[in-house]
XYZ file of N, CA and C in Angstrom:
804
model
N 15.109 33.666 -8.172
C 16.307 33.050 -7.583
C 16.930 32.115 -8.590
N 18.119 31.939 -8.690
C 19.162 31.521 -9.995
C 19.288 29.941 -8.887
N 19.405 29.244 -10.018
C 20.103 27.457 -9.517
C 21.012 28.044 -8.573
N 22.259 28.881 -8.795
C 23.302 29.475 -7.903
C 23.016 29.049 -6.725
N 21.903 29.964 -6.658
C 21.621 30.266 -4.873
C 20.488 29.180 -4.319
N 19.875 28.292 -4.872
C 19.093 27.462 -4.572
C 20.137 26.286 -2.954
N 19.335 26.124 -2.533
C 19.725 24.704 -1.483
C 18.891 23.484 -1.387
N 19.626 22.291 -1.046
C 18.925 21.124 -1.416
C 18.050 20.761 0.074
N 16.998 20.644 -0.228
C 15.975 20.268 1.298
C 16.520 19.103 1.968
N 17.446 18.428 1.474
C 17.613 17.255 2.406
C 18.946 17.358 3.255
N 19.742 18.086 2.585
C 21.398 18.254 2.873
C 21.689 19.790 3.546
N 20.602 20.295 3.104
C 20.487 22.106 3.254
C 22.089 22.741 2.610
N 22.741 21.863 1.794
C 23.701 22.403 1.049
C 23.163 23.184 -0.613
N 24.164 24.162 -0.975
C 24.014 24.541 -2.042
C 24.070 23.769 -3.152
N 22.703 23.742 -4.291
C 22.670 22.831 -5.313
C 22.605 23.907 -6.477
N 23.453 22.918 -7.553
C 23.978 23.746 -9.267
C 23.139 23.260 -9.982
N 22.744 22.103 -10.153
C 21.718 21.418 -10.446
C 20.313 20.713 -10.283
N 19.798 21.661 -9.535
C 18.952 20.761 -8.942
C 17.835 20.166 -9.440
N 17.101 18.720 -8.788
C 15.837 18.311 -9.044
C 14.799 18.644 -8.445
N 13.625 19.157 -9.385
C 12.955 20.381 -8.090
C 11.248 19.426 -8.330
N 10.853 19.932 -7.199
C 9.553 18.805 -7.223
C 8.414 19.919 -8.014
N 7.866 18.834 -8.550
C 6.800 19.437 -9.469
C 5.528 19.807 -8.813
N 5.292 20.090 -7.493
C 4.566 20.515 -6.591
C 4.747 21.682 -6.428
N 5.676 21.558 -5.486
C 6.174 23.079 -5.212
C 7.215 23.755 -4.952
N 8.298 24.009 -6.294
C 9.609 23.850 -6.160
C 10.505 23.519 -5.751
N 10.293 23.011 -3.731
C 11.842 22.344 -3.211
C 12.109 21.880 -4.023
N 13.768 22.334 -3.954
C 14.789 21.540 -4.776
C 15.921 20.227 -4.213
N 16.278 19.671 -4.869
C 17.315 18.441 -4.293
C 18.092 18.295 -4.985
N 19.762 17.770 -4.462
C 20.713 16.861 -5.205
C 20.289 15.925 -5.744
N 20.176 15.424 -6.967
C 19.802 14.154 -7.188
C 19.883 13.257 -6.924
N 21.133 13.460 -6.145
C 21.557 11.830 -5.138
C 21.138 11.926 -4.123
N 20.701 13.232 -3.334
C 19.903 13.180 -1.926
C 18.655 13.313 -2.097
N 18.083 13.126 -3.383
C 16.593 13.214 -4.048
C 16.623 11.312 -3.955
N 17.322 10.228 -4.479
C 17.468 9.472 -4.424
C 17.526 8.499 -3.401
N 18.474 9.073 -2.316
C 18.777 8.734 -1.202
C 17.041 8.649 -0.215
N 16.880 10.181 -0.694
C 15.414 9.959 0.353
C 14.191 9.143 -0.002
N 14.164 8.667 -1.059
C 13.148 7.849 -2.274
C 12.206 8.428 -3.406
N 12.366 9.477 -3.167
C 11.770 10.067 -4.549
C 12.442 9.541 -5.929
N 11.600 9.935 -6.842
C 12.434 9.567 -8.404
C 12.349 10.664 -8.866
N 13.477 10.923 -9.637
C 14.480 11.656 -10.005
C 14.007 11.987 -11.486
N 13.162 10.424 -12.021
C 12.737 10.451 -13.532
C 11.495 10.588 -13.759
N 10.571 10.856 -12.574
C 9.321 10.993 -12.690
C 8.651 12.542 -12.008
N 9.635 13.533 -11.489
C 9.480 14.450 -10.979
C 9.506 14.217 -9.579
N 9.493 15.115 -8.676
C 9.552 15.047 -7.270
C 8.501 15.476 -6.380
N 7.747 14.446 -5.852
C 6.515 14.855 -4.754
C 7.294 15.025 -3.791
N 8.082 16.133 -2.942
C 8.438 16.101 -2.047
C 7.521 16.589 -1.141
N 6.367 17.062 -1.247
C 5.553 17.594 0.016
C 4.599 16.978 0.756
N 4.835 16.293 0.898
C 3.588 15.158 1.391
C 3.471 15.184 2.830
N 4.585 15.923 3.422
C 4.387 15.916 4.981
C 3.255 17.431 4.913
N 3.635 18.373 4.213
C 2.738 19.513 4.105
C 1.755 19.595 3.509
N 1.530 18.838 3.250
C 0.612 18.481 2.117
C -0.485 17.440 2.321
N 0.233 16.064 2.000
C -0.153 15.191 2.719
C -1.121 14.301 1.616
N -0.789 14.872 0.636
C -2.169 14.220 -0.663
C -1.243 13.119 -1.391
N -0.838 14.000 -2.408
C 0.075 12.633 -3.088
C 1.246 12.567 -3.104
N 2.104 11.190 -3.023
C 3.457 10.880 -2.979
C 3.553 9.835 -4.467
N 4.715 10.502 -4.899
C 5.423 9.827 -6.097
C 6.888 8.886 -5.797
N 7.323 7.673 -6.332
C 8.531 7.581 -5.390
C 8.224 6.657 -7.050
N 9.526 5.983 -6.393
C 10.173 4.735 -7.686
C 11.750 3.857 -6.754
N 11.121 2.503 -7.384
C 11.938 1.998 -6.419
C 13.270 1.525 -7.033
N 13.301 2.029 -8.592
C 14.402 1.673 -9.336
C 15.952 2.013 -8.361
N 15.987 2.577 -7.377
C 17.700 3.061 -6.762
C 17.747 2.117 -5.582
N 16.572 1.037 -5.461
C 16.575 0.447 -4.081
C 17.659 -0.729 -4.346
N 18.137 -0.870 -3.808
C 18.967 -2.280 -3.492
C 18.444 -3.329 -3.366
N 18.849 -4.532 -3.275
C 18.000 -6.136 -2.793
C 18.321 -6.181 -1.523
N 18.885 -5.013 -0.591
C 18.824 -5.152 0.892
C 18.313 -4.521 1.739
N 18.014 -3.151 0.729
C 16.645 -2.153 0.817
C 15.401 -2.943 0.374
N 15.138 -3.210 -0.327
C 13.526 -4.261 -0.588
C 13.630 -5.569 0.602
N 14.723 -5.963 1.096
C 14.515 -6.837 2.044
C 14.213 -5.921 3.252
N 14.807 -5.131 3.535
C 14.903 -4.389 4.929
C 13.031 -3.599 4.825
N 12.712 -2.914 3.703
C 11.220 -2.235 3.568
C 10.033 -3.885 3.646
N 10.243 -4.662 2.826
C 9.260 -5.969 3.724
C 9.544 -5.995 4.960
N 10.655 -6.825 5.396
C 10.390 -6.943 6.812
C 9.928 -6.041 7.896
N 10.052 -4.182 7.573
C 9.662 -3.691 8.204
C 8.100 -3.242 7.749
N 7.459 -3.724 6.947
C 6.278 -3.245 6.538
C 5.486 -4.573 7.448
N 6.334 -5.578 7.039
C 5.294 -6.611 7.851
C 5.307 -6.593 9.615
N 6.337 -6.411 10.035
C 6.601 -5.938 11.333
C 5.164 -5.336 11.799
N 5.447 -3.883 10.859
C 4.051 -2.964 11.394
C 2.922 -3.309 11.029
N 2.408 -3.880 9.949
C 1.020 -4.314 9.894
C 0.693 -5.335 10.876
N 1.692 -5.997 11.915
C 1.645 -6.870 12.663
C 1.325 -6.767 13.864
N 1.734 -5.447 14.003
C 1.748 -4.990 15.302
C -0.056 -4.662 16.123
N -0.008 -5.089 16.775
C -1.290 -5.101 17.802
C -2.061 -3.697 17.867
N -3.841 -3.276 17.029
C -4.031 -1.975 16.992
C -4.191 -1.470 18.410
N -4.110 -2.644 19.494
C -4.447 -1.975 20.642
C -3.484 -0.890 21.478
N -2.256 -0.864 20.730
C -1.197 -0.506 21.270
C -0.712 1.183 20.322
N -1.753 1.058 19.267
C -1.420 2.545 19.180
C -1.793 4.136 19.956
N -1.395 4.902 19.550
C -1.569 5.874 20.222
C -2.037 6.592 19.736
N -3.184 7.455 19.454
C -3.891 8.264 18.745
C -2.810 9.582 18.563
N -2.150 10.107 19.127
C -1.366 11.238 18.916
C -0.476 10.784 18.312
N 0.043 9.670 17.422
C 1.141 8.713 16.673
C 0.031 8.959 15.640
N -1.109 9.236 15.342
C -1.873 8.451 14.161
C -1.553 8.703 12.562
N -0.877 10.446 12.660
C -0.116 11.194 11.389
C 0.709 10.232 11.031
N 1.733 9.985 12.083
C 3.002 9.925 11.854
C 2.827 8.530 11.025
N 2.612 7.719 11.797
C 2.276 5.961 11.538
C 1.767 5.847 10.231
N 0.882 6.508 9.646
C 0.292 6.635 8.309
C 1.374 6.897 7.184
N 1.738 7.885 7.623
C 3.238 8.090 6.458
C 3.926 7.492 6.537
N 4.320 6.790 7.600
C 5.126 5.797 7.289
C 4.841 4.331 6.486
N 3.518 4.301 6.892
C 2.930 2.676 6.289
C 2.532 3.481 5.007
N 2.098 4.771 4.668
C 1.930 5.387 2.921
C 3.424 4.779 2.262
N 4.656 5.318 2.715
C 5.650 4.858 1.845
C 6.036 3.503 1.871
N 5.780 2.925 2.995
C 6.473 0.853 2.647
C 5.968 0.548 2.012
N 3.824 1.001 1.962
C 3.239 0.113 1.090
C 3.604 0.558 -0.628
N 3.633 1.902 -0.798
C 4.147 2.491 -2.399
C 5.349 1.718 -2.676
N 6.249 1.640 -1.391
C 7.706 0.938 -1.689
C 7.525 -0.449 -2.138
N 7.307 -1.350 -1.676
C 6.493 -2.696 -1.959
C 5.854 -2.715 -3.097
N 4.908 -1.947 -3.284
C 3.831 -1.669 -4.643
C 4.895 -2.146 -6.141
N 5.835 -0.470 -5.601
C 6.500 -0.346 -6.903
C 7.548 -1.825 -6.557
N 8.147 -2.239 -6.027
C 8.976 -3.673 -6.134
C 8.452 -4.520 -7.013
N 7.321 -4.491 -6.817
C 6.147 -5.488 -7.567
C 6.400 -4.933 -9.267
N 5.817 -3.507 -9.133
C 5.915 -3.243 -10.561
C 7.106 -3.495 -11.525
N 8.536 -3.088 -10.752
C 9.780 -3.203 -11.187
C 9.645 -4.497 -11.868
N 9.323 -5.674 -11.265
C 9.363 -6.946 -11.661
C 8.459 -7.040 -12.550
N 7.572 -6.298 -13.121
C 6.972 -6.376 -14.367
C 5.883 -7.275 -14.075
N 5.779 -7.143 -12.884
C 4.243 -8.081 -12.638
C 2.813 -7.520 -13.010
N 3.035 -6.484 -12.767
C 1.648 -6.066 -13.552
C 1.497 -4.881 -14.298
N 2.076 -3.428 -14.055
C 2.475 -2.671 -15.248
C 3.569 -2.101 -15.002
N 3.738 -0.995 -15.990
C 5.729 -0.487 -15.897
C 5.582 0.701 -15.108
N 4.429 1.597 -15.291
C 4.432 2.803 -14.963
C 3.045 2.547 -14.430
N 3.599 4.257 -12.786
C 2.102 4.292 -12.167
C 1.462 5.344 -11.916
N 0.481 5.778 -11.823
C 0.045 7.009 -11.878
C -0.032 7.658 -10.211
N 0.092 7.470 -9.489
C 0.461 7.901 -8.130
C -0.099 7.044 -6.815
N -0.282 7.599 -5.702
C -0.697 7.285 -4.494
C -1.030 7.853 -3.855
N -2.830 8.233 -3.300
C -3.187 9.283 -2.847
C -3.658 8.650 -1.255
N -3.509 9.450 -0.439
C -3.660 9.480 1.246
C -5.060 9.726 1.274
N -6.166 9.055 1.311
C -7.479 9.624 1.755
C -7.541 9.530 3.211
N -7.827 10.902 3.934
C -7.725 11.138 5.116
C -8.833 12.047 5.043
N -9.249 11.559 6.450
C -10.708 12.600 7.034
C -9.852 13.211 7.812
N -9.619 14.550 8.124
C -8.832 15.533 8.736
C -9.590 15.815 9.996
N -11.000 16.403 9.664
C -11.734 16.813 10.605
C -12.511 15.759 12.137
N -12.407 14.752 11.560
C -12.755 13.634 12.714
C -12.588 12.580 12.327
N -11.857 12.146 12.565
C -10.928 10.507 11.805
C -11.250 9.365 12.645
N -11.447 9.678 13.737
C -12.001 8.939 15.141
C -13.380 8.173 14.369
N -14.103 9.072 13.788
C -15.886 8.324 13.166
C -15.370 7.468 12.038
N -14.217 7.412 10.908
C -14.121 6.530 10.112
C -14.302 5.194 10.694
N -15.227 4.628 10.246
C -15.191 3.239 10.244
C -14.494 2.300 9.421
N -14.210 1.114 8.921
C -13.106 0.776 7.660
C -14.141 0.801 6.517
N -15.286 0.892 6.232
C -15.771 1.300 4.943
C -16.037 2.789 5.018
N -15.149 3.722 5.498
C -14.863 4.690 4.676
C -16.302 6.124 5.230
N -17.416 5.191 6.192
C -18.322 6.196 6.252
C -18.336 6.712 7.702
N -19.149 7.598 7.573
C -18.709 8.930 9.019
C -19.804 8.554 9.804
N -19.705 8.126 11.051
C -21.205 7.677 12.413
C -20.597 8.521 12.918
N -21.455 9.106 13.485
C -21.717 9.655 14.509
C -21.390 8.623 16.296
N -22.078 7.936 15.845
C -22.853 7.109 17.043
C -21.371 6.121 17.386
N -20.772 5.767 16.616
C -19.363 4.835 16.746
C -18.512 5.713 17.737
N -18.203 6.493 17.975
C -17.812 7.505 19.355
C -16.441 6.924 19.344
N -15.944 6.999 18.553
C -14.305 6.286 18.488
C -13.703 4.962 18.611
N -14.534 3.994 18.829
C -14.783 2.414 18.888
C -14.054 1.881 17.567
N -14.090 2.982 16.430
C -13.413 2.056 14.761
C -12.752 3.580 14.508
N -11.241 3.137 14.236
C -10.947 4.111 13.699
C -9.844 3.807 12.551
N -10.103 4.163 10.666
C -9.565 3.523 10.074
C -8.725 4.594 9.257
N -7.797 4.495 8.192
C -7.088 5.272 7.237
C -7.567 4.484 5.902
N -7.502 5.240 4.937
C -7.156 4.294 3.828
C -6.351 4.912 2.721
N -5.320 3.723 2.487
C -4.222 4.202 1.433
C -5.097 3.950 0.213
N -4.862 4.609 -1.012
C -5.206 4.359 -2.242
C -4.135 4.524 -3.338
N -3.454 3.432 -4.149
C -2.849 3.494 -5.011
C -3.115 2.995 -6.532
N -2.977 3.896 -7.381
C -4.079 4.268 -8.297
C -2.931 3.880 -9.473
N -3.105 3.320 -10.503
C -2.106 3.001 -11.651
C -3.370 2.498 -12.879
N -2.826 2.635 -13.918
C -3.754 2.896 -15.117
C -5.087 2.950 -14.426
N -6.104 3.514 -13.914
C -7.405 3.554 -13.603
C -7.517 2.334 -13.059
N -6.793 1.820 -12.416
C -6.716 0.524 -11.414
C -6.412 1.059 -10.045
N -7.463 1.028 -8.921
C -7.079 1.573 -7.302
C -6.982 0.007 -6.434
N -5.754 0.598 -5.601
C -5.674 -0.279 -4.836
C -5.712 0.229 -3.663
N -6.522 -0.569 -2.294
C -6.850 0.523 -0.986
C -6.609 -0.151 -0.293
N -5.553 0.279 0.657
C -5.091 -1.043 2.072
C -5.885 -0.248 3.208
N -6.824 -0.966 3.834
C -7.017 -0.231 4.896
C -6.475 -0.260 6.492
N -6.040 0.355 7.209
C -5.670 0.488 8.470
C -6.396 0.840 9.477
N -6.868 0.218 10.797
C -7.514 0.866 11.795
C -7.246 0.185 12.966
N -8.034 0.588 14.264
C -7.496 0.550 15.637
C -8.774 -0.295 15.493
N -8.563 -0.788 16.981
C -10.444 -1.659 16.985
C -10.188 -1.198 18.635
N -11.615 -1.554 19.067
C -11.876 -1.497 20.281
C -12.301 -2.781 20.876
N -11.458 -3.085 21.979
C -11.649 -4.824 22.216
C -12.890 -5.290 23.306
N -13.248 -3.729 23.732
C -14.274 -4.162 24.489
C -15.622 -4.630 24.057
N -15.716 -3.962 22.859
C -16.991 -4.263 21.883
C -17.255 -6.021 21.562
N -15.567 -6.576 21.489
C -16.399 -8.057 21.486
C -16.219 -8.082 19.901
N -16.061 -7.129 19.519
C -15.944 -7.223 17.881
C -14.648 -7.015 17.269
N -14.442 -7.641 16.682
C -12.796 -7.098 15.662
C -13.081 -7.234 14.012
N -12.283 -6.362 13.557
C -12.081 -6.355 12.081
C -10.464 -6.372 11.894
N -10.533 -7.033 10.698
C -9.524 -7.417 9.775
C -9.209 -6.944 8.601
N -8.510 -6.786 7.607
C -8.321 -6.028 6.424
C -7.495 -7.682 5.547
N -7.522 -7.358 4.060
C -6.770 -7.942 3.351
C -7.195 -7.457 1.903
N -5.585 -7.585 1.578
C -5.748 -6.676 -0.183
C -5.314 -7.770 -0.962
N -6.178 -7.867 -2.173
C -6.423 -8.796 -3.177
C -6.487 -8.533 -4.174
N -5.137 -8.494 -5.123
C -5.078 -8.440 -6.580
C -5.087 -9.554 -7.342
N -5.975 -9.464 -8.266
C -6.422 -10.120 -9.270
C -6.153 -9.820 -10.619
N -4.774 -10.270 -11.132
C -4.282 -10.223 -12.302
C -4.589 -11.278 -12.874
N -4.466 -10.915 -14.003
C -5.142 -11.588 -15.387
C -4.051 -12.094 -16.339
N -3.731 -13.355 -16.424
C -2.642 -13.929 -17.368
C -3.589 -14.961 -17.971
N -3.054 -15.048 -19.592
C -3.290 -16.130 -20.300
C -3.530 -17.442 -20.371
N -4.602 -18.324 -20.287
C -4.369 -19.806 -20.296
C -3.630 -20.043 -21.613
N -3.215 -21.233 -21.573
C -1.867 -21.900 -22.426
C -2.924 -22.689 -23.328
N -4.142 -23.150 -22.858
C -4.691 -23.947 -23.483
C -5.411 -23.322 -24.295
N -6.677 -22.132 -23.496
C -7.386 -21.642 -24.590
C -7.004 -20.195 -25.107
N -6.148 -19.902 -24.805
C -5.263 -18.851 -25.010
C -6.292 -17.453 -24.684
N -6.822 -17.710 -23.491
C -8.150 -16.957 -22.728
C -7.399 -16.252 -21.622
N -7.802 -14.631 -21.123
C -7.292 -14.493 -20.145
C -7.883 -15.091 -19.005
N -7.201 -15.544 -17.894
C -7.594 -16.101 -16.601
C -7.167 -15.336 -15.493
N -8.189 -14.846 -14.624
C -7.792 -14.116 -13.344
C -7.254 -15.482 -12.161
N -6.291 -14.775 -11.542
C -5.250 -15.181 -10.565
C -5.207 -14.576 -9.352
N -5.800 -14.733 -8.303
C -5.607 -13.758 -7.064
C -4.268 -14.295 -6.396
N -4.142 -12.879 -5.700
C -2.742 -12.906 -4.922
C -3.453 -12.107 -3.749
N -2.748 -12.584 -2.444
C -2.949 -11.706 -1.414
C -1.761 -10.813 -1.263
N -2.124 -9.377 -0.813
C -1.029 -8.529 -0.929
C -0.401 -8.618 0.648
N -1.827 -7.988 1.888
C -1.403 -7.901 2.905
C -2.244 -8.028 3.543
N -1.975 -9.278 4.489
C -3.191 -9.618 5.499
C -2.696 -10.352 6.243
N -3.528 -10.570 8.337
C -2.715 -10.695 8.942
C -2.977 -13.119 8.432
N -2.569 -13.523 9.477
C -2.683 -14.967 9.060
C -4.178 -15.603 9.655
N -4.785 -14.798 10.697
C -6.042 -15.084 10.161
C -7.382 -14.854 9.164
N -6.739 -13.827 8.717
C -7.292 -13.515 7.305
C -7.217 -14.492 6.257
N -5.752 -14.765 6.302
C -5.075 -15.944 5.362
C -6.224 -17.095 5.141
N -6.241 -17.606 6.749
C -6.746 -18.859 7.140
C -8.423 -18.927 6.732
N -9.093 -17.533 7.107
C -10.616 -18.028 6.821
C -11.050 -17.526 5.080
N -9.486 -17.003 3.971
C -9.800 -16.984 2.546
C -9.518 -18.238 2.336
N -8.269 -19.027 2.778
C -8.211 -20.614 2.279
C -9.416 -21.256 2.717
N -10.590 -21.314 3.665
C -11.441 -21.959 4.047
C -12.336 -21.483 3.363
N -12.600 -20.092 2.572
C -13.613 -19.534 1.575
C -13.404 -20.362 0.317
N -14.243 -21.348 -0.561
C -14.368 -22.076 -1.661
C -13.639 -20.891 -2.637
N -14.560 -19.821 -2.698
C -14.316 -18.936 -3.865
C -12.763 -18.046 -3.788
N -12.537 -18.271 -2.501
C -10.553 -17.302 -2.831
C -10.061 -18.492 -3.379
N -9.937 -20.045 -3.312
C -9.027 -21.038 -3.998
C -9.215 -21.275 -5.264
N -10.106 -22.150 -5.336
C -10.088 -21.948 -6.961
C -10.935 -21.578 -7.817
N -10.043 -21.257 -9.105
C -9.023 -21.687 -10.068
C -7.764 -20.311 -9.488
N -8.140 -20.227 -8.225
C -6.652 -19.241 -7.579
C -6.105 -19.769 -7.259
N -4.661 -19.200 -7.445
C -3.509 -19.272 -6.653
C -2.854 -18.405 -5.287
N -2.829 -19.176 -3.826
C -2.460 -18.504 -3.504
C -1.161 -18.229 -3.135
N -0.541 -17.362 -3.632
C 1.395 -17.005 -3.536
C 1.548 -16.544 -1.696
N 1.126 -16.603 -1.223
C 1.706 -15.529 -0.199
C 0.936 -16.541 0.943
N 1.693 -16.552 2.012
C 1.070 -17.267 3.165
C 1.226 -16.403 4.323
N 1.876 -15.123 4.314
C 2.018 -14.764 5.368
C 1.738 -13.174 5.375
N 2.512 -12.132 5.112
C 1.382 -10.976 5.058
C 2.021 -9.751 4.088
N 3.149 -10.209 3.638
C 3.220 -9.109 2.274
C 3.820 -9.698 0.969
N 3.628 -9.429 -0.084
C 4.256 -10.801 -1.110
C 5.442 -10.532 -1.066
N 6.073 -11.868 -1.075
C 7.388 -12.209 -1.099
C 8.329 -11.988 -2.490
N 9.632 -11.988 -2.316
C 10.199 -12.142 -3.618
C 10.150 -13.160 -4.400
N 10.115 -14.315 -3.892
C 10.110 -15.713 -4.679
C 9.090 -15.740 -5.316
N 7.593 -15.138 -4.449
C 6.513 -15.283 -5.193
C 6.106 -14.040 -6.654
N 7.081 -13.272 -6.467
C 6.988 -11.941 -7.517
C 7.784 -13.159 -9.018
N 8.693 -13.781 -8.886
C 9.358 -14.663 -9.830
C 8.255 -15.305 -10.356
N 7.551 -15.846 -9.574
C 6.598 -16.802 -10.362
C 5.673 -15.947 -10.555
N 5.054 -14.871 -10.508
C 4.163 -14.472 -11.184
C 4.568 -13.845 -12.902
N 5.607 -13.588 -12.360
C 6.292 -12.989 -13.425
C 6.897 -14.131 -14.468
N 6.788 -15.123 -14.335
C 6.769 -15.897 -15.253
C 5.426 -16.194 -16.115
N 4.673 -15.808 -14.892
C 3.371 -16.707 -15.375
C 2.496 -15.428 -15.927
N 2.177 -14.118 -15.530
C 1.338 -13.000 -15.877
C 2.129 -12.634 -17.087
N 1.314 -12.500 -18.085
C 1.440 -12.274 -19.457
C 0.544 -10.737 -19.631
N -0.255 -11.032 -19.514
C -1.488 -10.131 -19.689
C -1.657 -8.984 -18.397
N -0.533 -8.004 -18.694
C -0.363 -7.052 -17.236
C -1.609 -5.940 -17.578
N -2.846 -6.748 -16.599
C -4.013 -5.946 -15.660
C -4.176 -6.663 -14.934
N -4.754 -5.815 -14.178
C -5.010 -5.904 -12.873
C -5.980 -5.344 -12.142
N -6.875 -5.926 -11.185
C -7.997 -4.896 -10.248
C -7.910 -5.413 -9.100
N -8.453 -5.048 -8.071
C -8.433 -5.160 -6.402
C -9.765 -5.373 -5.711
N -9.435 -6.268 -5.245
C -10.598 -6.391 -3.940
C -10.349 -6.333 -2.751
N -11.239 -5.786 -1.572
C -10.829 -5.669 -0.796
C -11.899 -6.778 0.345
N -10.895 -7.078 0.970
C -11.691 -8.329 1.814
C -11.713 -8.245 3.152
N -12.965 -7.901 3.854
C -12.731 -7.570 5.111
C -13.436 -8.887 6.135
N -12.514 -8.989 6.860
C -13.019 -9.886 7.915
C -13.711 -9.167 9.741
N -14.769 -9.609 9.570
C -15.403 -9.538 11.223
C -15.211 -10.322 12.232
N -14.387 -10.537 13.606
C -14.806 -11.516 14.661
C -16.004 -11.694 15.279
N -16.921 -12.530 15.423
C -17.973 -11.862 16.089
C -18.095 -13.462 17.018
N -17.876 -13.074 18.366
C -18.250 -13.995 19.354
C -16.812 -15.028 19.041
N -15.156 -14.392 18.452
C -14.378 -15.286 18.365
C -14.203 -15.894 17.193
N -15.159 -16.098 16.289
C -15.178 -16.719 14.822
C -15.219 -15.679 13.835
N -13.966 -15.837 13.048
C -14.024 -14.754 11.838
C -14.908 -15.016 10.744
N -15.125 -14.214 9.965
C -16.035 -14.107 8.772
C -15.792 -13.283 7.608
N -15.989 -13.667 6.428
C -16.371 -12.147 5.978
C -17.462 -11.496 6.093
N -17.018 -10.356 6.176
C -18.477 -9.387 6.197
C -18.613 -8.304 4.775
N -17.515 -8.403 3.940
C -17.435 -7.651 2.700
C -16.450 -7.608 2.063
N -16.692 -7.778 0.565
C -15.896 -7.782 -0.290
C -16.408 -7.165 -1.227
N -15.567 -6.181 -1.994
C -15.689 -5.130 -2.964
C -14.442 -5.352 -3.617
N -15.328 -4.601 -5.276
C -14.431 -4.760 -6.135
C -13.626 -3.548 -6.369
């Protein structure tokens, strides 16, 4: 089939030029390749609903009213109460929180906070019984649908970052919490040494509350973010201050148990 006769997946109009995804040929206008968030300069993951593995995007075409409008709605939903989802929503909800958080990600990167280019974002999903994920990732049997978690993974120079998502069950008396923690590495001025810097990416505010009460999240950290996805003001000051763009992740999970949070694990 000739460019001629090709059509663009988003417009279903005829395209002369098209940008075709390096997956599996759909093709696009470049401006309705744009429009939908793919990048245009990095090839096109358009299959991710069929697919469902990896999504490529770039946030270079976003506006400053598009990066305002994707926070507020990313924090919205991480906000929202797990008791209120719906297990037959569980696809859908995932792809949507896969692209705010990549969208967000790359905002960050744009600003040169920690590198220029990223190597993708992969969906780890248990297909076959998603109900047994617990938030570390392992399969019980015996949990009978009581924890049920996702986890995003976004992967840039051999650096992963994993937000996790799940439902809890309130009868258990138990709750879990999630929070993502990058730890970039900028220069001291004095000994001209790199120094790690944590930032919280996304966590709800009692997460916030029992890392400020943890000795070891404050100092010699900074924490930028008080509320649950980093802000723009706080991307300025890092970006003044991170010299030395690496970066690694921890992930910090909090337990309620009997009402009082805790951690119960942190990985690097």
């Amino acid at each position: 089939m000739s460019s001629q006769e090709l059509k663009c997946r988003s417009c279903k109009k005829k395209v002369v030029s098209p940008v075709m995804c390096m997956n599996c040929n759909i093709t696009f206008h470049p401006s309705c390749a744009v429009q939908a968030g793919y990048s245009k300069d990095a090839g096109i993951v358009c299959c991710r609903q069929e697919v469902g593995t990896v999504t490529r995007m770039s946030a270079s075409s976003l506006s400053s009213s598009d990066i305002d409008a994707i926070i507020t709605q990313l924090s919205d939903v991480l906000q929202v109460q797990f008791g209120k989802f719906k297990r037959e929503m569980r696809n859908e909800y995932f792809e949507q929180i896969a692209t705010l958080t990549w969208k967000v990600t790359e905002l960050a990167l744009q600003h040169e906070v920690y590198v220029k280019d990223i190597a993708e974002m992969k969906m780890a999903v248990d297909t076959s019984r998603p109900e047994n994920i617990d938030l570390r990732g392992k399969i019980d049997n015996n949990v009978g649908g009581c924890h049920s978690a996702q986890e995003l993974t976004i992967e840039f120079h051999g650096v992963e970052i994993s937000c996790f998502l799940m439902w809890r069950n309130l009868e258990l008396g138990v709750e879990e919490e999630y929070a993502t923690v990058l730890t970039v590495l900028r220069l001291d001025k004095k000994s001209s040494k790199p120094r790690p810097m944590k930032v919280i990416t996304a966590c709800s505010e009692v997460v916030l509350e029992v890392l400020k009460r943890n000795k070891r999240m404050v100092k010699p950290y900074r924490m930028y973010n008080d509320r649950t996805v980093l802000q723009r003001e706080h991307l300025t000051k890092l970006r003044n201050e991170v010299t030395e763009k690496e970066a690694k992740c921890e992930i910090v999970v909090i337990r309620h148990i009997n009402g009082q949070p805790r951690i119960v694990q942190s990985k690097n």
